[in-house]
Amino acid sequence: MKKEFTIRMSNVLFVGISIFGLASVSILSLFEPQATMDLVRVKLDNTDAISSIRGIYGGVGISIISGLSYLLITKIILAIRFLTLFWFSYAVSRLITIIVDGPLGDFGNQWLSIETSFFVFGAILLFVNQMNKD
């Protein structure tokens, strides 16, 4: 009983923290796209650039957190599967950047660590949930 509770709470925590993190970037990007890009020292100097950041990080981000919020309530394992792939994709993209373009700065290295940790935690949760199901 305690094992199932721990697994369930770990699932909720993983999805909840991911939703919270994505929501904070999405909301910031919707209302202040330049603030999002200030994190990586990029100047948005035209409305096309502003609308792209607002759309991708803001609008698409809100769509993702809406879907994750629904899955959190209805089918949490699907949310975990999605997030494991999501965080893996982010980490791999940063690794490709290192290989193709060179070392990351402090921001990129910090996020590579976070994304890799979230991927590993998601993979562990998928394994534990599968083992608990049998």
PDB file of C-alpha atoms in Angstrom:
ATOM      1  CA  MET A   1       0.000   0.000   0.000  1.00  0.00           C
ATOM      2  CA  LYS A   2       2.780   2.421   0.914  1.00  0.00           C
ATOM      3  CA  LYS A   3       4.682   1.446  -2.245  1.00  0.00           C
ATOM      4  CA  GLU A   4       1.685   2.274  -4.470  1.00  0.00           C
ATOM      5  CA  PHE A   5       1.195   5.599  -2.683  1.00  0.00           C
ATOM      6  CA  THR A   6       4.875   6.504  -3.168  1.00  0.00           C
ATOM      7  CA  ILE A   7       4.732   5.642  -6.853  1.00  0.00           C
ATOM      8  CA  ARG A   8       1.502   7.592  -7.338  1.00  0.00           C
ATOM      9  CA  MET A   9       2.909  10.660  -5.550  1.00  0.00           C
ATOM     10  CA  SER A  10       6.145  10.427  -7.570  1.00  0.00           C
ATOM     11  CA  ASN A  11       4.093  10.347 -10.766  1.00  0.00           C
ATOM     12  CA  VAL A  12       2.072  13.394  -9.720  1.00  0.00           C
ATOM     13  CA  LEU A  13       5.176  15.262  -8.568  1.00  0.00           C
ATOM     14  CA  PHE A  14       7.029  14.614 -11.835  1.00  0.00           C
ATOM     15  CA  VAL A  15       4.126  15.736 -14.005  1.00  0.00           C
ATOM     16  CA  GLY A  16       3.258  18.643 -11.689  1.00  0.00           C
ATOM     17  CA  ILE A  17       6.783  20.049 -11.580  1.00  0.00           C
ATOM     18  CA  SER A  18       7.032  19.729 -15.354  1.00  0.00           C
ATOM     19  CA  ILE A  19       3.707  21.535 -15.813  1.00  0.00           C
ATOM     20  CA  PHE A  20       4.760  24.286 -13.413  1.00  0.00           C
ATOM     21  CA  GLY A  21       8.110  24.806 -15.151  1.00  0.00           C
ATOM     22  CA  LEU A  22       6.603  24.829 -18.621  1.00  0.00           C
ATOM     23  CA  ALA A  23       3.797  27.135 -17.478  1.00  0.00           C
ATOM     24  CA  SER A  24       6.228  29.674 -16.049  1.00  0.00           C
ATOM     25  CA  VAL A  25       8.082  29.928 -19.383  1.00  0.00           C
ATOM     26  CA  SER A  26       4.830  29.919 -21.357  1.00  0.00           C
ATOM     27  CA  ILE A  27       3.225  32.709 -19.356  1.00  0.00           C
ATOM     28  CA  LEU A  28       6.407  34.782 -19.425  1.00  0.00           C
ATOM     29  CA  SER A  29       6.668  34.278 -23.194  1.00  0.00           C
ATOM     30  CA  LEU A  30       3.035  35.213 -23.822  1.00  0.00           C
ATOM     31  CA  PHE A  31       3.256  38.476 -21.923  1.00  0.00           C
ATOM     32  CA  GLU A  32       6.943  39.405 -22.279  1.00  0.00           C
ATOM     33  CA  PRO A  33       8.700  37.523 -25.103  1.00  0.00           C
ATOM     34  CA  GLN A  34      11.849  39.607 -24.750  1.00  0.00           C
ATOM     35  CA  ALA A  35      12.231  38.537 -21.109  1.00  0.00           C
ATOM     36  CA  THR A  36      12.339  34.909 -22.249  1.00  0.00           C
ATOM     37  CA  MET A  37      15.050  35.668 -24.780  1.00  0.00           C
ATOM     38  CA  ASP A  38      17.010  37.780 -22.295  1.00  0.00           C
ATOM     39  CA  LEU A  39      17.825  34.471 -20.582  1.00  0.00           C
ATOM     40  CA  VAL A  40      20.016  33.588 -23.576  1.00  0.00           C
ATOM     41  CA  ARG A  41      21.049  37.160 -24.416  1.00  0.00           C
ATOM     42  CA  VAL A  42      19.118  37.403 -27.701  1.00  0.00           C
ATOM     43  CA  LYS A  43      17.464  40.654 -28.789  1.00  0.00           C
ATOM     44  CA  LEU A  44      14.068  40.426 -30.470  1.00  0.00           C
ATOM     45  CA  ASP A  45      14.237  43.378 -32.840  1.00  0.00           C
ATOM     46  CA  ASN A  46      11.152  42.854 -34.999  1.00  0.00           C
ATOM     47  CA  THR A  47       7.533  41.826 -34.593  1.00  0.00           C
ATOM     48  CA  ASP A  48       8.022  38.557 -36.487  1.00  0.00           C
ATOM     49  CA  ALA A  49      10.633  37.465 -33.940  1.00  0.00           C
ATOM     50  CA  ILE A  50       8.423  38.587 -31.049  1.00  0.00           C
ATOM     51  CA  SER A  51       5.399  36.743 -32.419  1.00  0.00           C
ATOM     52  CA  SER A  52       7.475  33.584 -32.983  1.00  0.00           C
ATOM     53  CA  ILE A  53       8.649  33.451 -29.365  1.00  0.00           C
ATOM     54  CA  ARG A  54       5.156  34.307 -28.136  1.00  0.00           C
ATOM     55  CA  GLY A  55       3.718  31.557 -30.359  1.00  0.00           C
ATOM     56  CA  ILE A  56       6.245  28.772 -29.796  1.00  0.00           C
ATOM     57  CA  TYR A  57       7.159  29.216 -26.134  1.00  0.00           C
ATOM     58  CA  GLY A  58       3.883  30.873 -25.147  1.00  0.00           C
ATOM     59  CA  GLY A  59       1.040  29.489 -27.231  1.00  0.00           C
ATOM     60  CA  VAL A  60       2.440  26.032 -27.941  1.00  0.00           C
ATOM     61  CA  GLY A  61       3.618  25.813 -24.344  1.00  0.00           C
ATOM     62  CA  ILE A  62       0.098  26.553 -23.096  1.00  0.00           C
ATOM     63  CA  SER A  63      -1.224  23.820 -25.404  1.00  0.00           C
ATOM     64  CA  ILE A  64       1.287  21.347 -23.982  1.00  0.00           C
ATOM     65  CA  ILE A  65       0.497  22.188 -20.356  1.00  0.00           C
ATOM     66  CA  SER A  66      -3.228  22.004 -21.092  1.00  0.00           C
ATOM     67  CA  GLY A  67      -2.790  18.509 -22.493  1.00  0.00           C
ATOM     68  CA  LEU A  68      -0.534  17.495 -19.613  1.00  0.00           C
ATOM     69  CA  SER A  69      -3.019  18.837 -17.072  1.00  0.00           C
ATOM     70  CA  TYR A  70      -5.765  16.749 -18.643  1.00  0.00           C
ATOM     71  CA  LEU A  71      -3.530  13.641 -18.697  1.00  0.00           C
ATOM     72  CA  LEU A  72      -2.491  14.259 -15.092  1.00  0.00           C
ATOM     73  CA  ILE A  73      -6.121  13.755 -14.112  1.00  0.00           C
ATOM     74  CA  THR A  74      -7.159  11.078 -16.606  1.00  0.00           C
ATOM     75  CA  LYS A  75      -4.145   9.010 -17.762  1.00  0.00           C
ATOM     76  CA  ILE A  76      -1.037   9.994 -15.864  1.00  0.00           C
ATOM     77  CA  ILE A  77       1.113   7.274 -17.431  1.00  0.00           C
ATOM     78  CA  LEU A  78       0.594   8.906 -20.839  1.00  0.00           C
ATOM     79  CA  ALA A  79       1.745  12.218 -19.373  1.00  0.00           C
ATOM     80  CA  ILE A  80       4.864  10.508 -18.024  1.00  0.00           C
ATOM     81  CA  ARG A  81       5.563   8.863 -21.380  1.00  0.00           C
ATOM     82  CA  PHE A  82       5.191  12.186 -23.171  1.00  0.00           C
ATOM     83  CA  LEU A  83       7.358  14.057 -20.672  1.00  0.00           C
ATOM     84  CA  THR A  84      10.082  11.422 -20.750  1.00  0.00           C
ATOM     85  CA  LEU A  85      10.289  11.827 -24.523  1.00  0.00           C
ATOM     86  CA  PHE A  86       9.958  15.621 -24.210  1.00  0.00           C
ATOM     87  CA  TRP A  87      12.859  16.000 -21.759  1.00  0.00           C
ATOM     88  CA  PHE A  88      14.959  13.475 -23.710  1.00  0.00           C
ATOM     89  CA  SER A  89      14.417  15.494 -26.900  1.00  0.00           C
ATOM     90  CA  TYR A  90      15.513  18.708 -25.218  1.00  0.00           C
ATOM     91  CA  ALA A  91      18.669  17.068 -23.829  1.00  0.00           C
ATOM     92  CA  VAL A  92      19.566  15.461 -27.166  1.00  0.00           C
ATOM     93  CA  SER A  93      19.092  18.794 -28.930  1.00  0.00           C
ATOM     94  CA  ARG A  94      21.593  20.394 -26.566  1.00  0.00           C
ATOM     95  CA  LEU A  95      24.037  17.516 -27.102  1.00  0.00           C
ATOM     96  CA  ILE A  96      23.744  18.000 -30.853  1.00  0.00           C
ATOM     97  CA  THR A  97      24.544  21.674 -30.330  1.00  0.00           C
ATOM     98  CA  ILE A  98      27.683  20.742 -28.375  1.00  0.00           C
ATOM     99  CA  ILE A  99      28.811  18.377 -31.153  1.00  0.00           C
ATOM    100  CA  VAL A 100      27.971  20.678 -34.067  1.00  0.00           C
ATOM    101  CA  ASP A 101      28.515  24.173 -32.638  1.00  0.00           C
ATOM    102  CA  GLY A 102      30.734  23.786 -29.581  1.00  0.00           C
ATOM    103  CA  PRO A 103      30.414  24.063 -25.823  1.00  0.00           C
ATOM    104  CA  LEU A 104      27.336  25.479 -24.168  1.00  0.00           C
ATOM    105  CA  GLY A 105      27.390  28.427 -21.804  1.00  0.00           C
ATOM    106  CA  ASP A 106      26.261  28.318 -18.181  1.00  0.00           C
ATOM    107  CA  PHE A 107      22.560  28.539 -19.122  1.00  0.00           C
ATOM    108  CA  GLY A 108      22.756  25.669 -21.614  1.00  0.00           C
ATOM    109  CA  ASN A 109      24.806  23.457 -19.292  1.00  0.00           C
ATOM    110  CA  GLN A 110      22.412  24.044 -16.411  1.00  0.00           C
ATOM    111  CA  TRP A 111      19.425  23.131 -18.569  1.00  0.00           C
ATOM    112  CA  LEU A 112      21.168  20.118 -20.060  1.00  0.00           C
ATOM    113  CA  SER A 113      21.590  18.815 -16.507  1.00  0.00           C
ATOM    114  CA  ILE A 114      17.959  19.549 -15.622  1.00  0.00           C
ATOM    115  CA  GLU A 115      16.569  18.024 -18.816  1.00  0.00           C
ATOM    116  CA  THR A 116      18.741  14.933 -18.493  1.00  0.00           C
ATOM    117  CA  SER A 117      17.692  14.498 -14.865  1.00  0.00           C
ATOM    118  CA  PHE A 118      14.015  14.825 -15.797  1.00  0.00           C
ATOM    119  CA  PHE A 119      14.462  12.297 -18.609  1.00  0.00           C
ATOM    120  CA  VAL A 120      16.148   9.807 -16.272  1.00  0.00           C
ATOM    121  CA  PHE A 121      13.514  10.327 -13.574  1.00  0.00           C
ATOM    122  CA  GLY A 122      10.742   9.844 -16.153  1.00  0.00           C
ATOM    123  CA  ALA A 123      12.384   6.658 -17.450  1.00  0.00           C
ATOM    124  CA  ILE A 124      12.679   5.331 -13.896  1.00  0.00           C
ATOM    125  CA  LEU A 125       9.018   6.141 -13.265  1.00  0.00           C
ATOM    126  CA  LEU A 126       7.988   4.311 -16.430  1.00  0.00           C
ATOM    127  CA  PHE A 127       9.987   1.272 -15.335  1.00  0.00           C
ATOM    128  CA  VAL A 128       8.656   1.340 -11.770  1.00  0.00           C
ATOM    129  CA  ASN A 129       5.060   1.772 -12.944  1.00  0.00           C
ATOM    130  CA  GLN A 130       5.460  -1.159 -15.327  1.00  0.00           C
ATOM    131  CA  MET A 131       6.967  -3.374 -12.627  1.00  0.00           C
ATOM    132  CA  ASN A 132       4.214  -2.402 -10.189  1.00  0.00           C
ATOM    133  CA  LYS A 133       1.533  -3.224 -12.757  1.00  0.00           C
ATOM    134  CA  ASP A 134       2.633  -6.852 -13.091  1.00  0.00           C
TER     135      ASP A 134
END
